[in-house]
Amino acid sequence: IELQVAPRHCDTSTVNRAPLRDRMDPLILPDHMLIRQYRLPRPAIIYLADFLSNDLKRNTRRSSPLPVVTQIMAALRFFASGSFQMVVGGTLGVSQSSVSRVVRDVTNALCRRARQFIKFPATDAECIRSKQQFFEIAGFPNVLGAVDGTHIAIKAPNDEEEAFVNRKNFHSINTQVICDATLRVTDLVAKWPGSTHDSFVPMNSGTGIQFNEGEMPGGWLPWLMTPILHPATEPDERYSRAQRKTRSVVESCIGVVKSRFRCINRSGGVLQYTPEMACKISTCAFILHNICIMYRLPIPDIPDDDDPEGDVPVPAPCNTGMQVRQDLIRRRFM
């Protein structure tokens, strides 16, 4: 809103006031258009507006503060497109500065509630369901989640710039994703600079440490049960094939998230934010992906260039791990 000071000695009743910027009501769009432009259908957008209402309502003297729904829509448009804030604001009749503030506020509000949307199986029933769903993929037993890494491209930061240059020579956040067989994200670690070695991330994540120390429910992550790099027998080959097919679920998950939310896809450019804010925006993309699954939205087609930028290398199994792997091959893949 542009405000003009009336000239001195002027009758202010005759001054033409600048009109409010026209804003469209995006919820008048049909669901297929909402999903195309904002990635969520109307019920999901209303749900988010209600869920984050207390965080986003503004105490302001402005005559027309941004409605919570408009704030949600502006942030969703940014997450979906990765466009510059001025472009996002133009689609909703909102200024660039307002979009900047809205993206920050919605991102922070969602991240504060991340644990309500990204949860690892905890109860016996959840673990049994997860194992059954993974078993139906390729016959690999006892799997609680599939894990992989990806790099989220960011602009060169001002501090410790070299630490964020990854092995593919661009600045990034090295991000670990664990998902279930339905592509729902169950664990996320988005905090390490791009130069961090891929094998370091899972071994130093909370979930990885808990698995290694035997504190998690009985089950495996595929990287704990490694493939045989050079299988010499048919059972070894069957085991490795099932392991790779089971683990490929998380590669699909990352591809779907980056396809839905172009703000973390390099095709949409790099995130023009500090590393800390980039980590939060990445977290929001995975939260919103889980909301898409919650509302049973179809899985989008993944372009060939949407493959994850990173990959968790196969660690060398310890002697105990090799024995467990051989026992599994004898029991399940002979």
mmCIF file of C-alpha atoms in Angstrom:
data_model
loop_
_atom_site.group_PDB
_atom_site.id
_atom_site.type_symbol
_atom_site.label_atom_id
_atom_site.label_comp_id
_atom_site.label_asym_id
_atom_site.label_seq_id
_atom_site.Cartn_x
_atom_site.Cartn_y
_atom_site.Cartn_z
ATOM 1 C CA ILE A 1 0.000 0.000 0.000
ATOM 2 C CA GLU A 2 1.398 3.398 -0.962
ATOM 3 C CA LEU A 3 0.657 6.193 1.486
ATOM 4 C CA GLN A 4 0.806 9.832 0.444
ATOM 5 C CA VAL A 5 1.089 12.798 2.798
ATOM 6 C CA ALA A 6 -1.499 15.438 1.956
ATOM 7 C CA PRO A 7 -0.074 18.861 0.999
ATOM 8 C CA ARG A 8 -0.210 21.507 3.718
ATOM 9 C CA HIS A 9 -3.412 23.557 3.913
ATOM 10 C CA CYS A 10 -5.123 21.057 1.660
ATOM 11 C CA ASP A 11 -8.595 19.706 2.323
ATOM 12 C CA THR A 12 -7.733 16.059 2.929
ATOM 13 C CA SER A 13 -11.256 14.977 2.074
ATOM 14 C CA THR A 14 -10.528 15.797 -1.561
ATOM 15 C CA VAL A 15 -7.179 14.007 -1.792
ATOM 16 C CA ASN A 16 -7.242 10.888 -3.940
ATOM 17 C CA ARG A 17 -6.004 8.069 -1.752
ATOM 18 C CA ALA A 18 -3.957 5.262 -3.312
ATOM 19 C CA PRO A 19 -6.211 2.260 -3.739
ATOM 20 C CA LEU A 20 -5.406 -0.986 -2.004
ATOM 21 C CA ARG A 21 -3.534 -3.410 -4.181
ATOM 22 C CA ASP A 22 -6.041 -5.777 -5.750
ATOM 23 C CA ARG A 23 -5.653 -9.273 -4.426
ATOM 24 C CA MET A 24 -7.192 -12.321 -5.972
ATOM 25 C CA ASP A 25 -8.762 -15.002 -3.837
ATOM 26 C CA PRO A 26 -6.719 -18.046 -4.906
ATOM 27 C CA LEU A 27 -9.171 -20.458 -3.319
ATOM 28 C CA ILE A 28 -11.678 -19.698 -6.075
ATOM 29 C CA LEU A 29 -9.501 -21.788 -8.398
ATOM 30 C CA PRO A 30 -10.626 -25.385 -9.051
ATOM 31 C CA ASP A 31 -8.715 -28.102 -7.204
ATOM 32 C CA HIS A 32 -6.703 -29.227 -10.238
ATOM 33 C CA MET A 33 -5.393 -25.684 -10.698
ATOM 34 C CA LEU A 34 -4.615 -25.325 -6.987
ATOM 35 C CA ILE A 35 -2.627 -28.555 -7.084
ATOM 36 C CA ARG A 36 -0.830 -27.466 -10.236
ATOM 37 C CA GLN A 37 0.169 -24.052 -8.889
ATOM 38 C CA TYR A 38 0.337 -24.624 -5.120
ATOM 39 C CA ARG A 39 0.715 -28.441 -4.914
ATOM 40 C CA LEU A 40 -2.141 -28.856 -2.430
ATOM 41 C CA PRO A 41 -5.929 -29.125 -2.848
ATOM 42 C CA ARG A 42 -8.337 -26.730 -1.170
ATOM 43 C CA PRO A 43 -8.983 -28.897 1.964
ATOM 44 C CA ALA A 44 -5.241 -29.201 2.621
ATOM 45 C CA ILE A 45 -4.696 -25.450 2.233
ATOM 46 C CA ILE A 46 -7.549 -24.687 4.635
ATOM 47 C CA TYR A 47 -6.146 -27.281 7.036
ATOM 48 C CA LEU A 48 -2.731 -25.570 6.976
ATOM 49 C CA ALA A 49 -4.315 -22.141 7.468
ATOM 50 C CA ASP A 50 -6.188 -23.382 10.547
ATOM 51 C CA PHE A 51 -3.166 -25.294 11.826
ATOM 52 C CA LEU A 52 -0.817 -22.291 11.591
ATOM 53 C CA SER A 53 -3.376 -19.592 12.313
ATOM 54 C CA ASN A 54 -2.038 -18.595 15.733
ATOM 55 C CA ASP A 55 1.482 -18.216 14.329
ATOM 56 C CA LEU A 56 0.496 -16.155 11.308
ATOM 57 C CA LYS A 57 -2.229 -13.808 12.542
ATOM 58 C CA ARG A 58 -0.754 -10.337 12.708
ATOM 59 C CA ASN A 59 -1.476 -7.582 15.176
ATOM 60 C CA THR A 60 -1.139 -4.612 12.870
ATOM 61 C CA ARG A 61 -2.526 -1.147 12.339
ATOM 62 C CA ARG A 62 -2.755 -1.751 8.617
ATOM 63 C CA SER A 63 -6.229 -1.487 7.214
ATOM 64 C CA SER A 64 -5.904 -4.831 5.442
ATOM 65 C CA PRO A 65 -3.382 -7.272 6.951
ATOM 66 C CA LEU A 66 -2.649 -10.305 4.828
ATOM 67 C CA PRO A 67 -5.165 -13.055 5.581
ATOM 68 C CA VAL A 68 -3.619 -16.269 6.858
ATOM 69 C CA VAL A 69 -4.826 -18.156 3.781
ATOM 70 C CA THR A 70 -3.078 -15.648 1.505
ATOM 71 C CA GLN A 71 0.118 -16.048 3.521
ATOM 72 C CA ILE A 72 -0.092 -19.821 3.172
ATOM 73 C CA MET A 73 -0.716 -19.525 -0.563
ATOM 74 C CA ALA A 74 2.199 -17.155 -1.120
ATOM 75 C CA ALA A 75 4.553 -19.499 0.721
ATOM 76 C CA LEU A 76 3.201 -22.547 -1.126
ATOM 77 C CA ARG A 77 3.699 -20.812 -4.452
ATOM 78 C CA PHE A 78 7.313 -20.126 -3.539
ATOM 79 C CA PHE A 79 7.898 -23.714 -2.392
ATOM 80 C CA ALA A 80 6.243 -25.089 -5.514
ATOM 81 C CA SER A 81 7.960 -22.894 -8.075
ATOM 82 C CA GLY A 82 11.174 -21.609 -6.540
ATOM 83 C CA SER A 83 10.411 -18.322 -8.319
ATOM 84 C CA PHE A 84 11.707 -14.957 -7.187
ATOM 85 C CA GLN A 85 9.604 -13.388 -4.465
ATOM 86 C CA MET A 86 8.497 -10.538 -6.746
ATOM 87 C CA VAL A 87 7.107 -13.066 -9.230
ATOM 88 C CA VAL A 88 5.331 -14.980 -6.451
ATOM 89 C CA GLY A 89 3.846 -11.761 -5.087
ATOM 90 C CA GLY A 90 2.656 -10.707 -8.523
ATOM 91 C CA THR A 91 0.449 -13.790 -8.828
ATOM 92 C CA LEU A 92 -1.355 -12.898 -5.588
ATOM 93 C CA GLY A 93 -1.201 -9.104 -5.584
ATOM 94 C CA VAL A 94 1.292 -9.083 -2.702
ATOM 95 C CA SER A 95 4.471 -6.998 -2.475
ATOM 96 C CA GLN A 96 7.917 -8.569 -2.610
ATOM 97 C CA SER A 97 8.661 -7.507 0.960
ATOM 98 C CA SER A 98 5.450 -9.140 2.152
ATOM 99 C CA VAL A 99 6.315 -12.377 0.350
ATOM 100 C CA SER A 100 9.752 -12.358 1.994
ATOM 101 C CA ARG A 101 8.183 -11.975 5.421
ATOM 102 C CA VAL A 102 5.522 -14.587 4.699
ATOM 103 C CA VAL A 103 8.003 -17.209 3.461
ATOM 104 C CA ARG A 104 10.054 -16.687 6.615
ATOM 105 C CA ASP A 105 7.054 -16.880 8.951
ATOM 106 C CA VAL A 106 5.392 -19.894 7.311
ATOM 107 C CA THR A 107 8.727 -21.709 7.120
ATOM 108 C CA ASN A 108 9.443 -21.129 10.811
ATOM 109 C CA ALA A 109 5.912 -22.117 11.816
ATOM 110 C CA LEU A 110 6.069 -25.387 9.863
ATOM 111 C CA CYS A 111 9.529 -26.257 11.150
ATOM 112 C CA ARG A 112 8.390 -25.814 14.749
ATOM 113 C CA ARG A 113 5.864 -28.575 14.070
ATOM 114 C CA ALA A 114 8.084 -30.831 11.961
ATOM 115 C CA ARG A 115 7.838 -33.732 14.427
ATOM 116 C CA GLN A 116 4.078 -33.839 13.959
ATOM 117 C CA PHE A 117 4.535 -34.636 10.263
ATOM 118 C CA ILE A 118 7.870 -36.479 10.078
ATOM 119 C CA LYS A 119 7.822 -39.432 12.483
ATOM 120 C CA PHE A 120 9.679 -42.730 12.504
ATOM 121 C CA PRO A 121 7.624 -45.871 13.260
ATOM 122 C CA ALA A 122 7.387 -46.184 17.037
ATOM 123 C CA THR A 123 4.579 -48.545 17.992
ATOM 124 C CA ASP A 124 4.555 -52.278 17.321
ATOM 125 C CA ALA A 125 1.666 -51.843 14.884
ATOM 126 C CA GLU A 126 3.516 -49.139 12.913
ATOM 127 C CA CYS A 127 6.675 -51.243 12.705
ATOM 128 C CA ILE A 128 4.793 -54.334 11.555
ATOM 129 C CA ARG A 129 2.958 -52.335 8.877
ATOM 130 C CA SER A 130 6.193 -50.770 7.617
ATOM 131 C CA LYS A 131 7.961 -54.139 7.418
ATOM 132 C CA GLN A 132 5.031 -55.698 5.562
ATOM 133 C CA GLN A 133 4.848 -52.862 3.021
ATOM 134 C CA PHE A 134 8.581 -53.077 2.304
ATOM 135 C CA PHE A 135 8.434 -56.880 2.066
ATOM 136 C CA GLU A 136 5.787 -56.587 -0.644
ATOM 137 C CA ILE A 137 8.217 -54.604 -2.833
ATOM 138 C CA ALA A 138 10.939 -57.231 -3.316
ATOM 139 C CA GLY A 139 10.668 -59.815 -0.553
ATOM 140 C CA PHE A 140 13.284 -58.146 1.643
ATOM 141 C CA PRO A 141 12.311 -58.755 5.283
ATOM 142 C CA ASN A 142 12.431 -56.687 8.449
ATOM 143 C CA VAL A 143 12.871 -53.249 6.824
ATOM 144 C CA LEU A 144 11.716 -50.189 8.784
ATOM 145 C CA GLY A 145 12.835 -47.515 6.323
ATOM 146 C CA ALA A 146 14.911 -46.748 3.239
ATOM 147 C CA VAL A 147 17.667 -44.127 3.492
ATOM 148 C CA ASP A 148 19.473 -41.974 0.940
ATOM 149 C CA GLY A 149 21.127 -38.592 0.671
ATOM 150 C CA THR A 150 20.635 -35.597 -1.568
ATOM 151 C CA HIS A 151 22.209 -32.170 -1.958
ATOM 152 C CA ILE A 152 20.073 -29.013 -1.757
ATOM 153 C CA ALA A 153 21.754 -26.261 -3.792
ATOM 154 C CA ILE A 154 22.269 -22.904 -2.055
ATOM 155 C CA LYS A 155 24.018 -19.634 -2.867
ATOM 156 C CA ALA A 156 27.616 -19.277 -1.657
ATOM 157 C CA PRO A 157 27.392 -18.298 2.017
ATOM 158 C CA ASN A 158 29.434 -15.484 3.497
ATOM 159 C CA ASP A 159 30.903 -17.605 6.294
ATOM 160 C CA GLU A 160 32.883 -20.833 5.782
ATOM 161 C CA GLU A 161 32.043 -20.781 2.091
ATOM 162 C CA GLU A 162 34.415 -23.630 1.186
ATOM 163 C CA ALA A 163 32.730 -26.010 3.642
ATOM 164 C CA PHE A 164 29.543 -25.914 1.554
ATOM 165 C CA VAL A 165 31.160 -26.903 -1.781
ATOM 166 C CA ASN A 166 30.240 -30.528 -2.459
ATOM 167 C CA ARG A 167 32.023 -33.118 -4.587
ATOM 168 C CA LYS A 168 30.080 -31.933 -7.656
ATOM 169 C CA ASN A 169 31.503 -28.457 -7.110
ATOM 170 C CA PHE A 170 28.385 -26.510 -6.136
ATOM 171 C CA HIS A 171 27.317 -25.118 -2.768
ATOM 172 C CA SER A 172 24.784 -27.251 -0.949
ATOM 173 C CA ILE A 173 23.277 -28.693 2.197
ATOM 174 C CA ASN A 174 23.930 -32.456 2.458
ATOM 175 C CA THR A 175 20.549 -33.871 3.442
ATOM 176 C CA GLN A 176 19.618 -37.363 4.628
ATOM 177 C CA VAL A 177 16.123 -38.734 3.973
ATOM 178 C CA ILE A 178 14.476 -41.864 5.373
ATOM 179 C CA CYS A 179 11.087 -42.891 4.006
ATOM 180 C CA ASP A 180 8.645 -45.772 4.244
ATOM 181 C CA ALA A 181 7.332 -47.910 1.399
ATOM 182 C CA THR A 182 4.563 -45.382 0.617
ATOM 183 C CA LEU A 183 7.200 -42.611 0.060
ATOM 184 C CA ARG A 184 6.228 -40.895 3.319
ATOM 185 C CA VAL A 185 9.267 -39.256 4.914
ATOM 186 C CA THR A 186 9.874 -40.682 8.400
ATOM 187 C CA ASP A 187 13.185 -39.016 9.261
ATOM 188 C CA LEU A 188 15.103 -36.030 7.916
ATOM 189 C CA VAL A 189 18.523 -34.574 8.642
ATOM 190 C CA ALA A 190 19.040 -31.248 6.880
ATOM 191 C CA LYS A 191 21.953 -29.513 8.553
ATOM 192 C CA TRP A 192 25.329 -30.599 7.186
ATOM 193 C CA PRO A 193 27.452 -28.500 4.778
ATOM 194 C CA GLY A 194 27.824 -29.916 1.273
ATOM 195 C CA SER A 195 31.441 -31.002 1.768
ATOM 196 C CA THR A 196 30.420 -33.410 4.551
ATOM 197 C CA HIS A 197 31.167 -36.972 3.471
ATOM 198 C CA ASP A 198 28.001 -38.877 2.638
ATOM 199 C CA SER A 199 28.814 -41.799 4.934
ATOM 200 C CA PHE A 200 29.310 -39.397 7.867
ATOM 201 C CA VAL A 201 25.703 -38.181 7.809
ATOM 202 C CA PRO A 202 23.838 -41.448 8.543
ATOM 203 C CA MET A 203 26.447 -42.658 11.022
ATOM 204 C CA ASN A 204 26.131 -39.397 12.990
ATOM 205 C CA SER A 205 22.392 -38.868 12.699
ATOM 206 C CA GLY A 206 20.167 -39.482 15.709
ATOM 207 C CA THR A 207 18.392 -42.367 13.986
ATOM 208 C CA GLY A 208 21.641 -43.944 12.776
ATOM 209 C CA ILE A 209 23.175 -43.786 16.244
ATOM 210 C CA GLN A 210 20.057 -45.300 17.798
ATOM 211 C CA PHE A 211 20.112 -48.177 15.305
ATOM 212 C CA ASN A 212 23.796 -48.851 15.891
ATOM 213 C CA GLU A 213 23.294 -48.841 19.646
ATOM 214 C CA GLY A 214 20.268 -51.143 19.466
ATOM 215 C CA GLU A 215 17.821 -48.537 20.754
ATOM 216 C CA MET A 216 15.432 -48.675 17.782
ATOM 217 C CA PRO A 217 12.608 -51.198 17.243
ATOM 218 C CA GLY A 218 13.733 -54.534 15.828
ATOM 219 C CA GLY A 219 14.333 -54.009 12.123
ATOM 220 C CA TRP A 220 16.767 -52.687 9.519
ATOM 221 C CA LEU A 221 17.519 -49.786 7.294
ATOM 222 C CA PRO A 222 18.818 -51.047 3.921
ATOM 223 C CA TRP A 223 22.191 -49.339 4.374
ATOM 224 C CA LEU A 224 22.679 -51.452 7.507
ATOM 225 C CA MET A 225 22.186 -54.545 5.334
ATOM 226 C CA THR A 226 24.530 -53.755 2.455
ATOM 227 C CA PRO A 227 24.396 -55.300 -1.035
ATOM 228 C CA ILE A 228 27.107 -57.664 -2.203
ATOM 229 C CA LEU A 229 29.131 -55.670 -4.705
ATOM 230 C CA HIS A 230 30.298 -58.724 -6.669
ATOM 231 C CA PRO A 231 27.815 -61.539 -6.064
ATOM 232 C CA ALA A 232 29.276 -64.931 -6.899
ATOM 233 C CA THR A 233 26.173 -67.077 -6.447
ATOM 234 C CA GLU A 234 22.531 -66.867 -7.456
ATOM 235 C CA PRO A 235 21.366 -66.449 -3.809
ATOM 236 C CA ASP A 236 23.844 -63.568 -3.422
ATOM 237 C CA GLU A 237 22.483 -62.005 -6.605
ATOM 238 C CA ARG A 238 18.858 -62.418 -5.466
ATOM 239 C CA TYR A 239 19.704 -60.819 -2.133
ATOM 240 C CA SER A 240 21.504 -57.854 -3.734
ATOM 241 C CA ARG A 241 18.736 -57.337 -6.281
ATOM 242 C CA ALA A 242 16.087 -57.277 -3.530
ATOM 243 C CA GLN A 243 18.201 -54.916 -1.415
ATOM 244 C CA ARG A 244 18.675 -52.456 -4.279
ATOM 245 C CA LYS A 245 15.014 -52.551 -5.285
ATOM 246 C CA THR A 246 13.896 -51.990 -1.694
ATOM 247 C CA ARG A 247 16.289 -49.088 -1.188
ATOM 248 C CA SER A 248 15.291 -47.478 -4.502
ATOM 249 C CA VAL A 249 12.051 -46.392 -2.831
ATOM 250 C CA VAL A 250 13.843 -43.500 -1.141
ATOM 251 C CA GLU A 251 15.413 -42.401 -4.437
ATOM 252 C CA SER A 252 11.890 -42.152 -5.829
ATOM 253 C CA CYS A 253 10.780 -40.239 -2.724
ATOM 254 C CA ILE A 254 13.504 -37.618 -3.123
ATOM 255 C CA GLY A 255 12.745 -37.298 -6.820
ATOM 256 C CA VAL A 256 9.043 -36.766 -6.106
ATOM 257 C CA VAL A 257 9.729 -34.102 -3.464
ATOM 258 C CA LYS A 258 12.077 -32.185 -5.763
ATOM 259 C CA SER A 259 9.598 -32.497 -8.604
ATOM 260 C CA ARG A 260 6.735 -31.168 -6.471
ATOM 261 C CA PHE A 261 8.675 -28.405 -4.736
ATOM 262 C CA ARG A 262 11.033 -26.816 -7.229
ATOM 263 C CA CYS A 263 12.517 -24.477 -4.624
ATOM 264 C CA ILE A 264 14.902 -27.326 -3.665
ATOM 265 C CA ASN A 265 15.448 -28.525 -7.230
ATOM 266 C CA ARG A 266 18.436 -27.088 -9.065
ATOM 267 C CA SER A 267 16.243 -26.610 -12.142
ATOM 268 C CA GLY A 268 14.486 -23.903 -10.120
ATOM 269 C CA GLY A 269 17.801 -22.247 -9.290
ATOM 270 C CA VAL A 270 19.621 -22.288 -5.969
ATOM 271 C CA LEU A 271 18.139 -21.175 -2.672
ATOM 272 C CA GLN A 272 19.045 -17.502 -2.176
ATOM 273 C CA TYR A 273 19.151 -17.796 1.600
ATOM 274 C CA THR A 274 21.586 -18.385 4.436
ATOM 275 C CA PRO A 275 22.442 -22.048 5.097
ATOM 276 C CA GLU A 276 20.276 -22.002 8.232
ATOM 277 C CA MET A 277 17.216 -20.751 6.353
ATOM 278 C CA ALA A 278 17.934 -23.126 3.449
ATOM 279 C CA CYS A 279 17.828 -26.042 5.910
ATOM 280 C CA LYS A 280 14.435 -24.874 7.158
ATOM 281 C CA ILE A 281 13.038 -24.423 3.640
ATOM 282 C CA SER A 282 14.237 -27.919 2.721
ATOM 283 C CA THR A 283 12.521 -29.300 5.817
ATOM 284 C CA CYS A 284 9.281 -27.572 4.792
ATOM 285 C CA ALA A 285 9.411 -29.163 1.333
ATOM 286 C CA PHE A 286 9.526 -32.634 2.917
ATOM 287 C CA ILE A 287 6.790 -31.745 5.416
ATOM 288 C CA LEU A 288 4.542 -30.555 2.579
ATOM 289 C CA HIS A 289 5.322 -33.740 0.650
ATOM 290 C CA ASN A 290 4.011 -35.741 3.618
ATOM 291 C CA ILE A 291 0.875 -33.599 3.625
ATOM 292 C CA CYS A 292 0.439 -34.444 -0.071
ATOM 293 C CA ILE A 293 0.560 -38.124 0.893
ATOM 294 C CA MET A 294 -1.848 -37.489 3.774
ATOM 295 C CA TYR A 295 -4.349 -36.127 1.245
ATOM 296 C CA ARG A 296 -3.649 -39.018 -1.166
ATOM 297 C CA LEU A 297 -2.460 -36.842 -4.042
ATOM 298 C CA PRO A 298 -1.194 -38.760 -7.090
ATOM 299 C CA ILE A 299 2.559 -39.221 -7.347
ATOM 300 C CA PRO A 300 3.824 -36.902 -10.113
ATOM 301 C CA ASP A 301 5.994 -38.077 -12.967
ATOM 302 C CA ILE A 302 9.673 -37.547 -12.210
ATOM 303 C CA PRO A 303 11.749 -36.054 -15.048
ATOM 304 C CA ASP A 304 14.998 -37.838 -15.828
ATOM 305 C CA ASP A 305 17.027 -34.888 -14.541
ATOM 306 C CA ASP A 306 15.424 -35.041 -11.107
ATOM 307 C CA ASP A 307 17.664 -37.795 -9.753
ATOM 308 C CA PRO A 308 19.015 -37.101 -6.260
ATOM 309 C CA GLU A 309 22.224 -35.056 -6.254
ATOM 310 C CA GLY A 310 23.769 -37.195 -3.554
ATOM 311 C CA ASP A 311 23.914 -40.833 -2.618
ATOM 312 C CA VAL A 312 24.798 -42.681 0.547
ATOM 313 C CA PRO A 313 27.731 -44.925 -0.358
ATOM 314 C CA VAL A 314 27.703 -48.571 0.622
ATOM 315 C CA PRO A 315 29.674 -48.916 3.864
ATOM 316 C CA ALA A 316 31.915 -51.902 4.379
ATOM 317 C CA PRO A 317 30.066 -54.242 6.736
ATOM 318 C CA CYS A 318 31.725 -55.285 9.973
ATOM 319 C CA ASN A 319 32.261 -58.966 10.739
ATOM 320 C CA THR A 320 29.002 -59.145 12.694
ATOM 321 C CA GLY A 321 27.125 -57.447 9.850
ATOM 322 C CA MET A 322 28.552 -59.879 7.302
ATOM 323 C CA GLN A 323 27.431 -62.806 9.439
ATOM 324 C CA VAL A 324 23.902 -61.382 9.763
ATOM 325 C CA ARG A 325 23.806 -60.810 6.005
ATOM 326 C CA GLN A 326 24.893 -64.373 5.259
ATOM 327 C CA ASP A 327 22.322 -65.760 7.683
ATOM 328 C CA LEU A 328 19.629 -63.715 5.913
ATOM 329 C CA ILE A 329 20.722 -65.020 2.490
ATOM 330 C CA ARG A 330 20.550 -68.609 3.738
ATOM 331 C CA ARG A 331 17.107 -68.117 5.298
ATOM 332 C CA ARG A 332 15.435 -66.013 2.598
ATOM 333 C CA PHE A 333 17.251 -66.094 -0.723
ATOM 334 C CA MET A 334 18.500 -69.653 -1.223
#
